[in-house]
Structures are given as structure tokens and as C-alpha cells.
mmCIF file with all atom_site columns, C-alpha atoms in Angstrom:
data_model
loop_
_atom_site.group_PDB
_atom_site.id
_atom_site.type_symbol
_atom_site.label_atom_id
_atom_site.label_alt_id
_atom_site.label_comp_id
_atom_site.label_asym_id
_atom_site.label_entity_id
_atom_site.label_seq_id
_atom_site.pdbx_PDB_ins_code
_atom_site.Cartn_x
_atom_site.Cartn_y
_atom_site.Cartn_z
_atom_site.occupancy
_atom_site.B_iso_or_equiv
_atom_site.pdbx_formal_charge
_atom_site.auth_seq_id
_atom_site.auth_comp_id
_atom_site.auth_asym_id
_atom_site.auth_atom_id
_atom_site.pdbx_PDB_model_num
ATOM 1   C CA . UNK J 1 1   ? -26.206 -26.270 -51.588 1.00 42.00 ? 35  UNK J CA 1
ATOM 2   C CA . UNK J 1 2   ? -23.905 -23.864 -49.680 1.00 50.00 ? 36  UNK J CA 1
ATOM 3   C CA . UNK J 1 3   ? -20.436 -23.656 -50.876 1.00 55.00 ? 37  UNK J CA 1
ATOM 4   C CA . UNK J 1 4   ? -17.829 -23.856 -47.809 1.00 66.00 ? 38  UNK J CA 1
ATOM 5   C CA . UNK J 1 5   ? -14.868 -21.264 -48.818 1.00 71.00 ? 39  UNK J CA 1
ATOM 6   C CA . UNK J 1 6   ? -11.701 -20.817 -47.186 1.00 82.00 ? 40  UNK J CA 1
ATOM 7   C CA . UNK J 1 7   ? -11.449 -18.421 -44.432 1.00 94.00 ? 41  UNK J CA 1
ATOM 8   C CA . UNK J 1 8   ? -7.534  -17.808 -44.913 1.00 97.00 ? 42  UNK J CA 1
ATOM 9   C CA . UNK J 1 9   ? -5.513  -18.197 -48.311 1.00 98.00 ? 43  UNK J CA 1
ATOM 10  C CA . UNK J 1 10  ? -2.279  -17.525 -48.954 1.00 98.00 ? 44  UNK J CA 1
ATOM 11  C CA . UNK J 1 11  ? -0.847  -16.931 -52.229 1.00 98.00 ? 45  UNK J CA 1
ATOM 12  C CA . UNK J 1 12  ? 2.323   -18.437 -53.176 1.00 97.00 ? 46  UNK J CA 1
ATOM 13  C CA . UNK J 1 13  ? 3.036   -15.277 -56.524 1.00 96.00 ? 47  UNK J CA 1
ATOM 14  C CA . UNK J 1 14  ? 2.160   -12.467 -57.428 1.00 96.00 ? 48  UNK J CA 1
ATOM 15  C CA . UNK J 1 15  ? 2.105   -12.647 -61.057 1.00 95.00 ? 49  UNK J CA 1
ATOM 16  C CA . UNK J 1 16  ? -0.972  -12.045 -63.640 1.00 95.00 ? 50  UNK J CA 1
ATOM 17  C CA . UNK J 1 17  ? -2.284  -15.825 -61.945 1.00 95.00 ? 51  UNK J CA 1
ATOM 18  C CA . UNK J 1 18  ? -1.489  -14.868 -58.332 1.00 97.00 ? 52  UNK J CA 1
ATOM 19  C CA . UNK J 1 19  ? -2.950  -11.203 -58.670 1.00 98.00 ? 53  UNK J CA 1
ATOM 20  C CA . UNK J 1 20  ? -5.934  -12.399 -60.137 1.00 96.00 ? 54  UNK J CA 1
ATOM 21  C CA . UNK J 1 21  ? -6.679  -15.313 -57.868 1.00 96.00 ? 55  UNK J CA 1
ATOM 22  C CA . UNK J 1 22  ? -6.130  -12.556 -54.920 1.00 97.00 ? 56  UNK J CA 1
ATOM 23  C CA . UNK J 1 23  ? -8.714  -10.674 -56.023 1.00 97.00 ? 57  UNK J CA 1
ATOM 24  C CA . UNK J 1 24  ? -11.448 -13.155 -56.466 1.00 95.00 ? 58  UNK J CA 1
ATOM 25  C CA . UNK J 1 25  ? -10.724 -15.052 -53.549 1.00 96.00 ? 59  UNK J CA 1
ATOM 26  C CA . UNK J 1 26  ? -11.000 -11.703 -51.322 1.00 96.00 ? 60  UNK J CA 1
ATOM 27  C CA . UNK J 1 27  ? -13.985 -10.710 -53.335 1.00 95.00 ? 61  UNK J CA 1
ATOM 28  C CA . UNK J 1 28  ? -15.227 -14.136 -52.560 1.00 94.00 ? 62  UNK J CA 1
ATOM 29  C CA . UNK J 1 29  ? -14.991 -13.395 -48.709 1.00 94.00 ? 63  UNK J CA 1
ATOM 30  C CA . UNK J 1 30  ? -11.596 -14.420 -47.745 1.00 96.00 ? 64  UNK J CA 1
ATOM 31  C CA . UNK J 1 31  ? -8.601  -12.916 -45.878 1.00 97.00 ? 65  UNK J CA 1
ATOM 32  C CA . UNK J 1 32  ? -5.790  -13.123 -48.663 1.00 98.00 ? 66  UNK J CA 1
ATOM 33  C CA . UNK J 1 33  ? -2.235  -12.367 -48.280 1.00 98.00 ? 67  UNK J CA 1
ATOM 34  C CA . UNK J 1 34  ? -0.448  -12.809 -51.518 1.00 98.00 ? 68  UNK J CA 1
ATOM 35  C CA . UNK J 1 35  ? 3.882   -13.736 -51.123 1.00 97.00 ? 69  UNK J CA 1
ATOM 36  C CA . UNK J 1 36  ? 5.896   -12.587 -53.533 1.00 96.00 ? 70  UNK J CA 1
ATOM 37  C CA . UNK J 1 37  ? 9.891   -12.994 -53.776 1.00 94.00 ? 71  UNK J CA 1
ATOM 38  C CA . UNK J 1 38  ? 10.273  -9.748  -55.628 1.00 94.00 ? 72  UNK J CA 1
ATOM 39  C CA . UNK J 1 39  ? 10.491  -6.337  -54.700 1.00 95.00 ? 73  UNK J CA 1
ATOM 40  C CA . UNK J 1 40  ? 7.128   -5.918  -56.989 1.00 95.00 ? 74  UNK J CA 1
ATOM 41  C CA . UNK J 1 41  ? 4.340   -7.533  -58.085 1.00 97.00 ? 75  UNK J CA 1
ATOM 42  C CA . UNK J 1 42  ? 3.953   -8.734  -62.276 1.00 94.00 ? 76  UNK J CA 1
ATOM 43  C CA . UNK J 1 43  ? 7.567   -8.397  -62.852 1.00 92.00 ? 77  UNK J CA 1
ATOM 44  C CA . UNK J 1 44  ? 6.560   -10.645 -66.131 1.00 90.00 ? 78  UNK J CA 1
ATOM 45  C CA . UNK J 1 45  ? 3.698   -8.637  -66.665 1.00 93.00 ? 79  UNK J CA 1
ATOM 46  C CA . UNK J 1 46  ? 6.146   -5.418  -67.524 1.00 93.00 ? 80  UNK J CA 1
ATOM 47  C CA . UNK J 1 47  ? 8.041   -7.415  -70.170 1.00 90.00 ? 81  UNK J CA 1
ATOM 48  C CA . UNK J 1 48  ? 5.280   -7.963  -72.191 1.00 88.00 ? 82  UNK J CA 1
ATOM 49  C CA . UNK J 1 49  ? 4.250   -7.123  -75.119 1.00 87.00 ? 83  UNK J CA 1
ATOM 50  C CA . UNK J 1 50  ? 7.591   -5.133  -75.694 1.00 90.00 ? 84  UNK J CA 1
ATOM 51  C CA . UNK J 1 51  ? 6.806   -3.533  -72.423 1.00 93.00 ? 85  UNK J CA 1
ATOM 52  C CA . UNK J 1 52  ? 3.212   -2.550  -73.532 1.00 96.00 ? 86  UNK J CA 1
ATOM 53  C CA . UNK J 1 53  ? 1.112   -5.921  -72.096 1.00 95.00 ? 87  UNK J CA 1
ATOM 54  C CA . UNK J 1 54  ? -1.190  -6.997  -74.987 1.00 94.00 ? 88  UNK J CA 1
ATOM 55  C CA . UNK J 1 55  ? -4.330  -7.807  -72.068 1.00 95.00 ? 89  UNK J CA 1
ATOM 56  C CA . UNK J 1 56  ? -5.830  -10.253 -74.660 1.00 95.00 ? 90  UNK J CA 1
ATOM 57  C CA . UNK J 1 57  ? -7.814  -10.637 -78.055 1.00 94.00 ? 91  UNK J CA 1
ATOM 58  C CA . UNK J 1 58  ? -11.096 -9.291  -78.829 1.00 96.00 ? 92  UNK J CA 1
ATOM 59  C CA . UNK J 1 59  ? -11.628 -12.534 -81.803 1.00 95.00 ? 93  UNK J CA 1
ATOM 60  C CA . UNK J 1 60  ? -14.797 -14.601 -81.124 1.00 94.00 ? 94  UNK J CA 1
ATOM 61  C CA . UNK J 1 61  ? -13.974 -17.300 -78.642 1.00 91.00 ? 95  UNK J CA 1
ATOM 62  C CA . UNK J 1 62  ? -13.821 -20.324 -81.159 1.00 91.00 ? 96  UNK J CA 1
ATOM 63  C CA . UNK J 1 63  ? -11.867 -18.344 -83.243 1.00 92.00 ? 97  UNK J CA 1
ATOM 64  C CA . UNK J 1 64  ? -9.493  -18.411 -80.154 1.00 89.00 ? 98  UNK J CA 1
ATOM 65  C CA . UNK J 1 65  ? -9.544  -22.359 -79.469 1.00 89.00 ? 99  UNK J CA 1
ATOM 66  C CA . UNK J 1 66  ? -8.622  -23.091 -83.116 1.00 88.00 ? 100 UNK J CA 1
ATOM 67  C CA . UNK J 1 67  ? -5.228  -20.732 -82.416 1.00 84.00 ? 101 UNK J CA 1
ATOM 68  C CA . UNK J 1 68  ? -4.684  -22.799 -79.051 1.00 83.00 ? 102 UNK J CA 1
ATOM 69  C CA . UNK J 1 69  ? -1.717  -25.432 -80.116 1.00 79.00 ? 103 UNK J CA 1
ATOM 70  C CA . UNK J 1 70  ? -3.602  -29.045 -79.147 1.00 81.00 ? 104 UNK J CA 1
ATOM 71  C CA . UNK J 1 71  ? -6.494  -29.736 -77.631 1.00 83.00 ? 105 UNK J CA 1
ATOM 72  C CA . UNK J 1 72  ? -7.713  -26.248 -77.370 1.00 83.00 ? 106 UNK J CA 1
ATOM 73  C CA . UNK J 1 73  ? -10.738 -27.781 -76.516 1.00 85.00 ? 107 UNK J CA 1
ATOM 74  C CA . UNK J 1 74  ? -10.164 -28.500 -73.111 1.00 87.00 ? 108 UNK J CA 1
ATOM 75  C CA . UNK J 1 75  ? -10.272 -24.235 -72.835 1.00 88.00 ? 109 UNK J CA 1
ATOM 76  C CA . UNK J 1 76  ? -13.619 -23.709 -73.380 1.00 89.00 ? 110 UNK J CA 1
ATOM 77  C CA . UNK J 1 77  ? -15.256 -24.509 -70.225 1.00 90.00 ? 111 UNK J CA 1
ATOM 78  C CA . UNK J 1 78  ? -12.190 -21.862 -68.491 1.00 89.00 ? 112 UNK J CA 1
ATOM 79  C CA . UNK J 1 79  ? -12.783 -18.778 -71.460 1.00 90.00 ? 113 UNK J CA 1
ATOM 80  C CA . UNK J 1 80  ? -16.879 -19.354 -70.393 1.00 90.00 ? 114 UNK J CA 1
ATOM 81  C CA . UNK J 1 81  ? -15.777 -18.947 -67.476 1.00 91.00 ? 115 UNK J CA 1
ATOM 82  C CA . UNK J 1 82  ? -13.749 -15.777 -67.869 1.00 92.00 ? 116 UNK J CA 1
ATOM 83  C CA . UNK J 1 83  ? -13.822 -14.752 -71.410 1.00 94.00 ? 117 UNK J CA 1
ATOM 84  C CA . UNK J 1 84  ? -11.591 -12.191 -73.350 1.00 94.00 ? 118 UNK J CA 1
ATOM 85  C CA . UNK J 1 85  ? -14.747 -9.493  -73.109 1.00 95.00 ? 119 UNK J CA 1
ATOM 86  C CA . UNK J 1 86  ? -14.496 -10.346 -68.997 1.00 96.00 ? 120 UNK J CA 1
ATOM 87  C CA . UNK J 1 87  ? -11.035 -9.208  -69.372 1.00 96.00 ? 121 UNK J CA 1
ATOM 88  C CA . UNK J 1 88  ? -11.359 -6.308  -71.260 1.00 97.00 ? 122 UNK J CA 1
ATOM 89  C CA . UNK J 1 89  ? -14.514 -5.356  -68.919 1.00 97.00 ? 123 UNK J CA 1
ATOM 90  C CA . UNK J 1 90  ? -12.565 -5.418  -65.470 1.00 97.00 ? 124 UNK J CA 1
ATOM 91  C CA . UNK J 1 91  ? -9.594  -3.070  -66.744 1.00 97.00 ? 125 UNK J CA 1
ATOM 92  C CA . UNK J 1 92  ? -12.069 -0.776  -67.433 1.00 97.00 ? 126 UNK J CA 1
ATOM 93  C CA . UNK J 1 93  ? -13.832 -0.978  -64.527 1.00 96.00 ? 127 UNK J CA 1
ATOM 94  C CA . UNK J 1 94  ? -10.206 -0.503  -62.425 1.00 97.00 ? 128 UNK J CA 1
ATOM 95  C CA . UNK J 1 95  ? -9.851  2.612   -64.149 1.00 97.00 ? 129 UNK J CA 1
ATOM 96  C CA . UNK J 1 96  ? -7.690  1.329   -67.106 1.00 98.00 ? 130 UNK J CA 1
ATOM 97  C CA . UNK J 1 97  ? -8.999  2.318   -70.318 1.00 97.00 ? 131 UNK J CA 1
ATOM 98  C CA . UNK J 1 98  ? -8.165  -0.459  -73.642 1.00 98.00 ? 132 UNK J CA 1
ATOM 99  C CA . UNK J 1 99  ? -7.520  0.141   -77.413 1.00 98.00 ? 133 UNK J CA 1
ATOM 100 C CA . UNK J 1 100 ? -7.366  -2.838  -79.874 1.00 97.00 ? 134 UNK J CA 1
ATOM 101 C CA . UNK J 1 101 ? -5.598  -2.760  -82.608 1.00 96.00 ? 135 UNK J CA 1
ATOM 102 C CA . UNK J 1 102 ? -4.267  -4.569  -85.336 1.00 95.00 ? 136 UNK J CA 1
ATOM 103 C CA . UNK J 1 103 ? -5.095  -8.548  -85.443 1.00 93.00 ? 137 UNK J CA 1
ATOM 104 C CA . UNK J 1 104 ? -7.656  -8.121  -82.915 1.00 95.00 ? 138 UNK J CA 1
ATOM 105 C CA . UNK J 1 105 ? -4.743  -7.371  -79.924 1.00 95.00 ? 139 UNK J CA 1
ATOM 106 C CA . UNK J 1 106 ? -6.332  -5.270  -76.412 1.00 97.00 ? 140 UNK J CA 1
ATOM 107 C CA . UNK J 1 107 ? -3.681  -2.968  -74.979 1.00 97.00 ? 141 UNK J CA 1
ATOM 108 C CA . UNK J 1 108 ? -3.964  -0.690  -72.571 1.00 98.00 ? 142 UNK J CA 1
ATOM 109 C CA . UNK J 1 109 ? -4.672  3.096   -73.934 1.00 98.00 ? 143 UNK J CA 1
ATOM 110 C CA . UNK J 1 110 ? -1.562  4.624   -72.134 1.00 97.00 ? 144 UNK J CA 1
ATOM 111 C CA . UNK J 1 111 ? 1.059   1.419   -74.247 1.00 97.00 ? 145 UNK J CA 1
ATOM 112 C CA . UNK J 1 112 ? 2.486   1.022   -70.476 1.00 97.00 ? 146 UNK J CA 1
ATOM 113 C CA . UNK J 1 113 ? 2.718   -2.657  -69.129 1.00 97.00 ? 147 UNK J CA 1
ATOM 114 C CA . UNK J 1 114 ? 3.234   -1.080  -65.499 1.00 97.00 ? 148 UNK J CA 1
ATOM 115 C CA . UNK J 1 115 ? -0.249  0.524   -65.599 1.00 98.00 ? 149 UNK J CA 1
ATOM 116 C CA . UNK J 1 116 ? -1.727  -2.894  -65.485 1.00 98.00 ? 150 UNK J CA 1
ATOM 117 C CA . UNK J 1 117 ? 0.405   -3.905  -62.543 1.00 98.00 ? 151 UNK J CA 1
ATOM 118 C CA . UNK J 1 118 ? -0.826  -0.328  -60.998 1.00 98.00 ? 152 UNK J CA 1
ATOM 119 C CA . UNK J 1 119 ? -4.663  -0.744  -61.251 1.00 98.00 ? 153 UNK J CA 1
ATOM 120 C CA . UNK J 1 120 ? -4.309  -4.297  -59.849 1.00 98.00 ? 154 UNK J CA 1
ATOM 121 C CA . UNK J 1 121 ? -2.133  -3.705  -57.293 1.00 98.00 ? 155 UNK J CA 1
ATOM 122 C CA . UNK J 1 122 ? -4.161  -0.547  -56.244 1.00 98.00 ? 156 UNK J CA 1
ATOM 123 C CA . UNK J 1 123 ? -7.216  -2.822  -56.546 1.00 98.00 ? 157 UNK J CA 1
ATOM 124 C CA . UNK J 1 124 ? -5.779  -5.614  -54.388 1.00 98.00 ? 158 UNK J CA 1
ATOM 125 C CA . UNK J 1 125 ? -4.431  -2.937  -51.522 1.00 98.00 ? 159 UNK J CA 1
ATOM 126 C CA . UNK J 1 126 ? -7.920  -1.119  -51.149 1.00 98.00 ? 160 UNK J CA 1
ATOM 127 C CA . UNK J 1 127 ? -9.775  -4.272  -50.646 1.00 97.00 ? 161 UNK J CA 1
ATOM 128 C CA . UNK J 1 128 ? -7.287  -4.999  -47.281 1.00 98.00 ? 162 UNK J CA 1
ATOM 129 C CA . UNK J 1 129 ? -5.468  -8.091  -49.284 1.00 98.00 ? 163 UNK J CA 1
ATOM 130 C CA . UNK J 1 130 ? -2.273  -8.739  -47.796 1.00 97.00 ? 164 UNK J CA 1
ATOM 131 C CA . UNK J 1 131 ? 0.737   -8.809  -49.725 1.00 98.00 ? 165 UNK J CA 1
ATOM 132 C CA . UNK J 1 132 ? 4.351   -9.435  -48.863 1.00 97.00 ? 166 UNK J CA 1
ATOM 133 C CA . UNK J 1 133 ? 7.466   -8.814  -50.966 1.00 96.00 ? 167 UNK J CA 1
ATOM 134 C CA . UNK J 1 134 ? 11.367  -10.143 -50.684 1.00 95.00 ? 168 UNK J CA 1
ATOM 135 C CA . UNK J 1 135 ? 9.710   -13.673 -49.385 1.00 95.00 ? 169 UNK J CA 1
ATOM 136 C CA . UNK J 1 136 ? 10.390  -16.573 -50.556 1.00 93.00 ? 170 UNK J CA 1
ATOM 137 C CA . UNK J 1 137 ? 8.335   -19.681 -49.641 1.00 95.00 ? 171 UNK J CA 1
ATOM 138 C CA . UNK J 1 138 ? 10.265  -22.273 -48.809 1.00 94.00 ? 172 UNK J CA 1
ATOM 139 C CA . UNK J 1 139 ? 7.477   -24.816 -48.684 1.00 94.00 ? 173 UNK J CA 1
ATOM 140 C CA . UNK J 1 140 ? 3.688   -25.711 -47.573 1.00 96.00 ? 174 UNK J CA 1
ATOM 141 C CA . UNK J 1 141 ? 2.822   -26.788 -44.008 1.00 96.00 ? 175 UNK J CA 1
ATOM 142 C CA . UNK J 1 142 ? 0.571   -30.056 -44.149 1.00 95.00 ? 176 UNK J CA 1
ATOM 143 C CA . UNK J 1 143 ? -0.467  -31.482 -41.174 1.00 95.00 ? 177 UNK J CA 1
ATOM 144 C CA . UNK J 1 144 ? -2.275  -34.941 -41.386 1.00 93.00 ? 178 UNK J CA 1
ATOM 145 C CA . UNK J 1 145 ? -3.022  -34.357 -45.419 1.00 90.00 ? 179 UNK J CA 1
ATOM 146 C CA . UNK J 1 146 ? -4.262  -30.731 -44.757 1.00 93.00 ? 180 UNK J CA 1
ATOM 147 C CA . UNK J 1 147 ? -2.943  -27.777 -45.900 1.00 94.00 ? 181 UNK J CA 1
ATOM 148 C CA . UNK J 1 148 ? -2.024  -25.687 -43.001 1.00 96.00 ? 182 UNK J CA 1
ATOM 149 C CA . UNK J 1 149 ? -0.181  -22.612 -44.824 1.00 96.00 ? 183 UNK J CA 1
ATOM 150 C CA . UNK J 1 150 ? 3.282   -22.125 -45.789 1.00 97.00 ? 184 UNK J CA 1
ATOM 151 C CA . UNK J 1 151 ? 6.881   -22.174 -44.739 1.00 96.00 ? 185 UNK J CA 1
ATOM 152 C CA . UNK J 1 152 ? 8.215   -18.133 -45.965 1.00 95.00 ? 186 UNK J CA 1
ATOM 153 C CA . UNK J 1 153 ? 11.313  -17.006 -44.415 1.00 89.00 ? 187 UNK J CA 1
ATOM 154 C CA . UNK J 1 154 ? 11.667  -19.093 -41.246 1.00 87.00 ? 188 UNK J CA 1
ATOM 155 C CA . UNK J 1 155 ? 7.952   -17.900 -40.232 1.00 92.00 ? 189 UNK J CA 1
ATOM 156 C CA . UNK J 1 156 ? 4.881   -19.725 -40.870 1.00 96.00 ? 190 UNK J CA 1
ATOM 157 C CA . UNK J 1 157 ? 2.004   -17.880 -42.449 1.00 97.00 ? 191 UNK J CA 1
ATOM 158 C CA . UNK J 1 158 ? -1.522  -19.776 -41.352 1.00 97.00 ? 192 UNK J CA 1
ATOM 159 C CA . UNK J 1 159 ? -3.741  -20.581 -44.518 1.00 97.00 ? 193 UNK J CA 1
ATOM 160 C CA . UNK J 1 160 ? -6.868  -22.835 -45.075 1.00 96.00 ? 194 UNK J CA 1
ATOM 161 C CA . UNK J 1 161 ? -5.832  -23.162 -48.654 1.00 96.00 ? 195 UNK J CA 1
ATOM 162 C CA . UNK J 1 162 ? -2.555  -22.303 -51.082 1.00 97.00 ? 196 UNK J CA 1
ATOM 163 C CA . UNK J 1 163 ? -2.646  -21.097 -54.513 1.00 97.00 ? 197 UNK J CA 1
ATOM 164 C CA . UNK J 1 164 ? 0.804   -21.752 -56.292 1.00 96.00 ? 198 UNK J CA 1
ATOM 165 C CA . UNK J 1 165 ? 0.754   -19.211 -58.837 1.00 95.00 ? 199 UNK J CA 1
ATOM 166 C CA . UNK J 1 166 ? 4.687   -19.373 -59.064 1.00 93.00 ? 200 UNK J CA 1
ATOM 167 C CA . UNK J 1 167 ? 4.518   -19.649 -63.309 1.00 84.00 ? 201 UNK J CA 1
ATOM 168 C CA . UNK J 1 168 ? 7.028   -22.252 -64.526 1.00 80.00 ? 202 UNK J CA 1
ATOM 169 C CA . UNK J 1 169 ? 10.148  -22.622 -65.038 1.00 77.00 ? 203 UNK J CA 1
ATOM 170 C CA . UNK J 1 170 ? 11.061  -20.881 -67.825 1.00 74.00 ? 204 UNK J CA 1
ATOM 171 C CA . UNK J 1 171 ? 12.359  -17.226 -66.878 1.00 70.00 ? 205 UNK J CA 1
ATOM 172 C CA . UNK J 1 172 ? 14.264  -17.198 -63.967 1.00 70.00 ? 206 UNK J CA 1
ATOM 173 C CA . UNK J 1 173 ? 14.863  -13.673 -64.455 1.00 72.00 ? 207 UNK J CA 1
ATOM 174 C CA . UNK J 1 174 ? 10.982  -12.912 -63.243 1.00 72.00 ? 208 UNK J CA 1
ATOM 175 C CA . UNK J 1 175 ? 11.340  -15.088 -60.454 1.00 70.00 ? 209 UNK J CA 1
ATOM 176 C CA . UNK J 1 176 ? 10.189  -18.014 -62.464 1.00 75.00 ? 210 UNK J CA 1
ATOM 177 C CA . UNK J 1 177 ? 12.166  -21.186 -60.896 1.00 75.00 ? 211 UNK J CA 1
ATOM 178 C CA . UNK J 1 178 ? 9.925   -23.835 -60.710 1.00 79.00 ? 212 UNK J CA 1
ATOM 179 C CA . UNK J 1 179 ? 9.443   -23.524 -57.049 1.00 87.00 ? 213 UNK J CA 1
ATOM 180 C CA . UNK J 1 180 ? 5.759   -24.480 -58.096 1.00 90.00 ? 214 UNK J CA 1
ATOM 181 C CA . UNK J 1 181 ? 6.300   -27.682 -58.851 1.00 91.00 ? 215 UNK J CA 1
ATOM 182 C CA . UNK J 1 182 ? 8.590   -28.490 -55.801 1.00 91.00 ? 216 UNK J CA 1
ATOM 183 C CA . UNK J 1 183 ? 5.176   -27.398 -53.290 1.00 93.00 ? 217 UNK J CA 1
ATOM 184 C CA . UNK J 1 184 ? 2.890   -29.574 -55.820 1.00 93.00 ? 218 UNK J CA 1
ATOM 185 C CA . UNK J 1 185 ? 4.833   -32.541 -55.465 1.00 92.00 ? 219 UNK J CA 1
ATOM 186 C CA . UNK J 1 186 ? 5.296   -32.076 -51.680 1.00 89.00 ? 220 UNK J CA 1
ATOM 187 C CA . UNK J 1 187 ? 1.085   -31.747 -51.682 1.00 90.00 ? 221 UNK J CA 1
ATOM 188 C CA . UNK J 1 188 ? 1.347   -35.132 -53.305 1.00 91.00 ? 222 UNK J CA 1
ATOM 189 C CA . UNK J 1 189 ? 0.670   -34.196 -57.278 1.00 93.00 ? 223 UNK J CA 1
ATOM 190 C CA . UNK J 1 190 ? 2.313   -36.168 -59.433 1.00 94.00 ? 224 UNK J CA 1
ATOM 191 C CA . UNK J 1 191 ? 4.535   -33.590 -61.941 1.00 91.00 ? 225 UNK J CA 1
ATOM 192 C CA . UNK J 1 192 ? 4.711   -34.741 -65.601 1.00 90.00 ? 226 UNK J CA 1
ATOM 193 C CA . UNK J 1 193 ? 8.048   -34.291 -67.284 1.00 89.00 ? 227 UNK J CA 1
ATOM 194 C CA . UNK J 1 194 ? 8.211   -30.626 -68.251 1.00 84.00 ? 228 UNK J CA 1
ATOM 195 C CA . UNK J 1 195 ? 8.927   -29.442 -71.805 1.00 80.00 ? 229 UNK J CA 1
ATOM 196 C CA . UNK J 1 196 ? 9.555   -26.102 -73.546 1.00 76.00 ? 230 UNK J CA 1
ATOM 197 C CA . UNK J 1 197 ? 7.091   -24.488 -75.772 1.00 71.00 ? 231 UNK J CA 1
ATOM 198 C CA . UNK J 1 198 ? 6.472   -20.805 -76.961 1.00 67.00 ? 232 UNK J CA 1
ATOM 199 C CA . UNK J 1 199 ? 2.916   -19.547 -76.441 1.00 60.00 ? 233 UNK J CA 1
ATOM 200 C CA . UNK J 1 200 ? 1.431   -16.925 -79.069 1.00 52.00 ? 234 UNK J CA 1
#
């Protein structure tokens, strides 16, 4: 069976999500242009981790699930997918060498959160993806149920397919707004009332 991918697709973030889905989908053959409203991409990405970006965990993976509040469960088939050890393998492979230390935590060797956003960003550029900063979307084009690309100021950028990679709603700050939501309800996905919650 041969899998149809999208020619075009535009990415509405450039966040960990958005700078991640950019470089599989251009590794997967597609022309990507990634929209970001800041001035840089991972703006969250710097804050964390106290400015030092703990990448991820090196426990085993169930060990993982049974710290996921819920139905943790439901991760298993996404962390087989991409597991911590994926993680820690593709920094490396950038150029960005990883230390762990204590309670299992990956950071990067150097302790700076904007040497992540470097090695992706440099990663993204050299394999021709697209990426455009100070743009905000203001919405998706669909044209008779089909995605047709998105509204960013008062131009329309063509796409076969949108990721909305926009995070939530909770830090305003990073550009988080819940613009996400907006575009996934105008693509005719039903939002669930939103609630606060603290992820370890």
C-alpha cells in the first residue's frame, strides 16, 4: 500500500511540537514552511528547565506511564513510536551532546536551553524548510471541507495540510493564546472544556 503524503504543509508554531513536526514532515518529502508569531523559534523551550531544557528521562518506558497523571496508558503506542532513547539519539546526531543526571533527567552537556533551539533550527534551515517569524495566522483556508492553507497577515500561504502546533493556552507570554483551538474548531473539531493542570 503506498502512503499518499502532502506535497505542501504549513505549520501553524514553532515550538518543541511545531519544530519537530517540520522536520519529519520535510524528511518525509514535503515542502514545509513553519509560521511563527515570534521573533524566534522555542521561545518556551528557553524557559525550561530553569533555562537549561531537561530533553527528557532516560527511566524504562513503563516506568514512565506509571508517572503519567491518568490514563498513561493511552501513551504507549506514541513513546513506541518515539521513545525517550529516540530523543536522546537525534540531539546527538544534530551535534548536541546529553548528560543525565540526577532522577534519571537528559540535559544538554553545555546546561543552555538555547542550544536546543540552535541545533533544530540549524537542522530545519539546511534541509530548505521554510520558516516565517512576526506572523500571526489569523485562520485556515477551507474550501469545500479541504484544507487549503492558512490566512497569516492578510496573505494566504497554500498548504495541502496544517499542523496547529500553537501549545495551549496557558502562557501567553510564549505566544501561547489558544489560537489553536480557535483553527480546530473552525476545521470542525469539537473543543472540550479546557482545564488547568501542571505537568512534571
Amino acid at each position: 500500500m503506498t502512503l499518499s503524503l502532502p506535497k505542501r504543509v504549513a505549520i501553524v508554531g514553532g515550538g518543541a511540537a511545531g519544530m519537530f513536526a517540520g522536520m519529519t514532515a520535510r524528511e518525509n518529502g514535503a515542502q514545509v514552511t513553519i509560521v511563527e508569531k515570534n521573533k524566534r523559534l522555542g521561545k518556551k523551550i528557553l524557559i525550561t528547565g530553569k533555562g537549561r531544557c531537561n530533553l527528557t528521562n532516560i527511566a524504562p518506558l513503563p516506568e514512565i506511564i506509571k508517572n503519567i497523571p491518568g490514563n498513561g496508558a493511552f501513551l504507549y503506542s506514541v513513546f513506541n513510536q518515539l521513545s525517550n532513547r529516540d530523543v536522546i539519539e537525534i540531539f546527538q546526531r544534530l551535534g548536541l551532546p546529553t548528560k543525565v543526571e540526577r532522577g534519571g533527567r537528559v540535559f544538554p552537556v553545555t546546561d543552555q536551553a538555547s542550544d536546543v533551539v540552535a541545533v533544530l533550527e540549524k537542522y530545519l534551515r539546511s534541509m530548505g524548510v521554510d520558516i516565517l517569524f512576526n506572523h500571526s495566522v489569523q485562520g485556515l483556508i477551507i474550501e469545500e471541507k479541504t484544507i487549503k492553507g492558512i490566512r497569516s497577515e492578510g496573505k494566504k500561504i497554500p498548504a495541502d495540510a496544517v499542523i496547529l502546533a500553537t501549545g495551549g493556552s496557558s502562557y501567553p507570554g510564549t505566544g501561547s493564546t489558544g489560537d489553536g483551538y480557535r483553527m480546530a474548531k473552525e476545521a470542525g473539531h469539537k473543543i472540550v472544556p479546557l482545564k488547568p493542570s501542571l505537568v512534571p
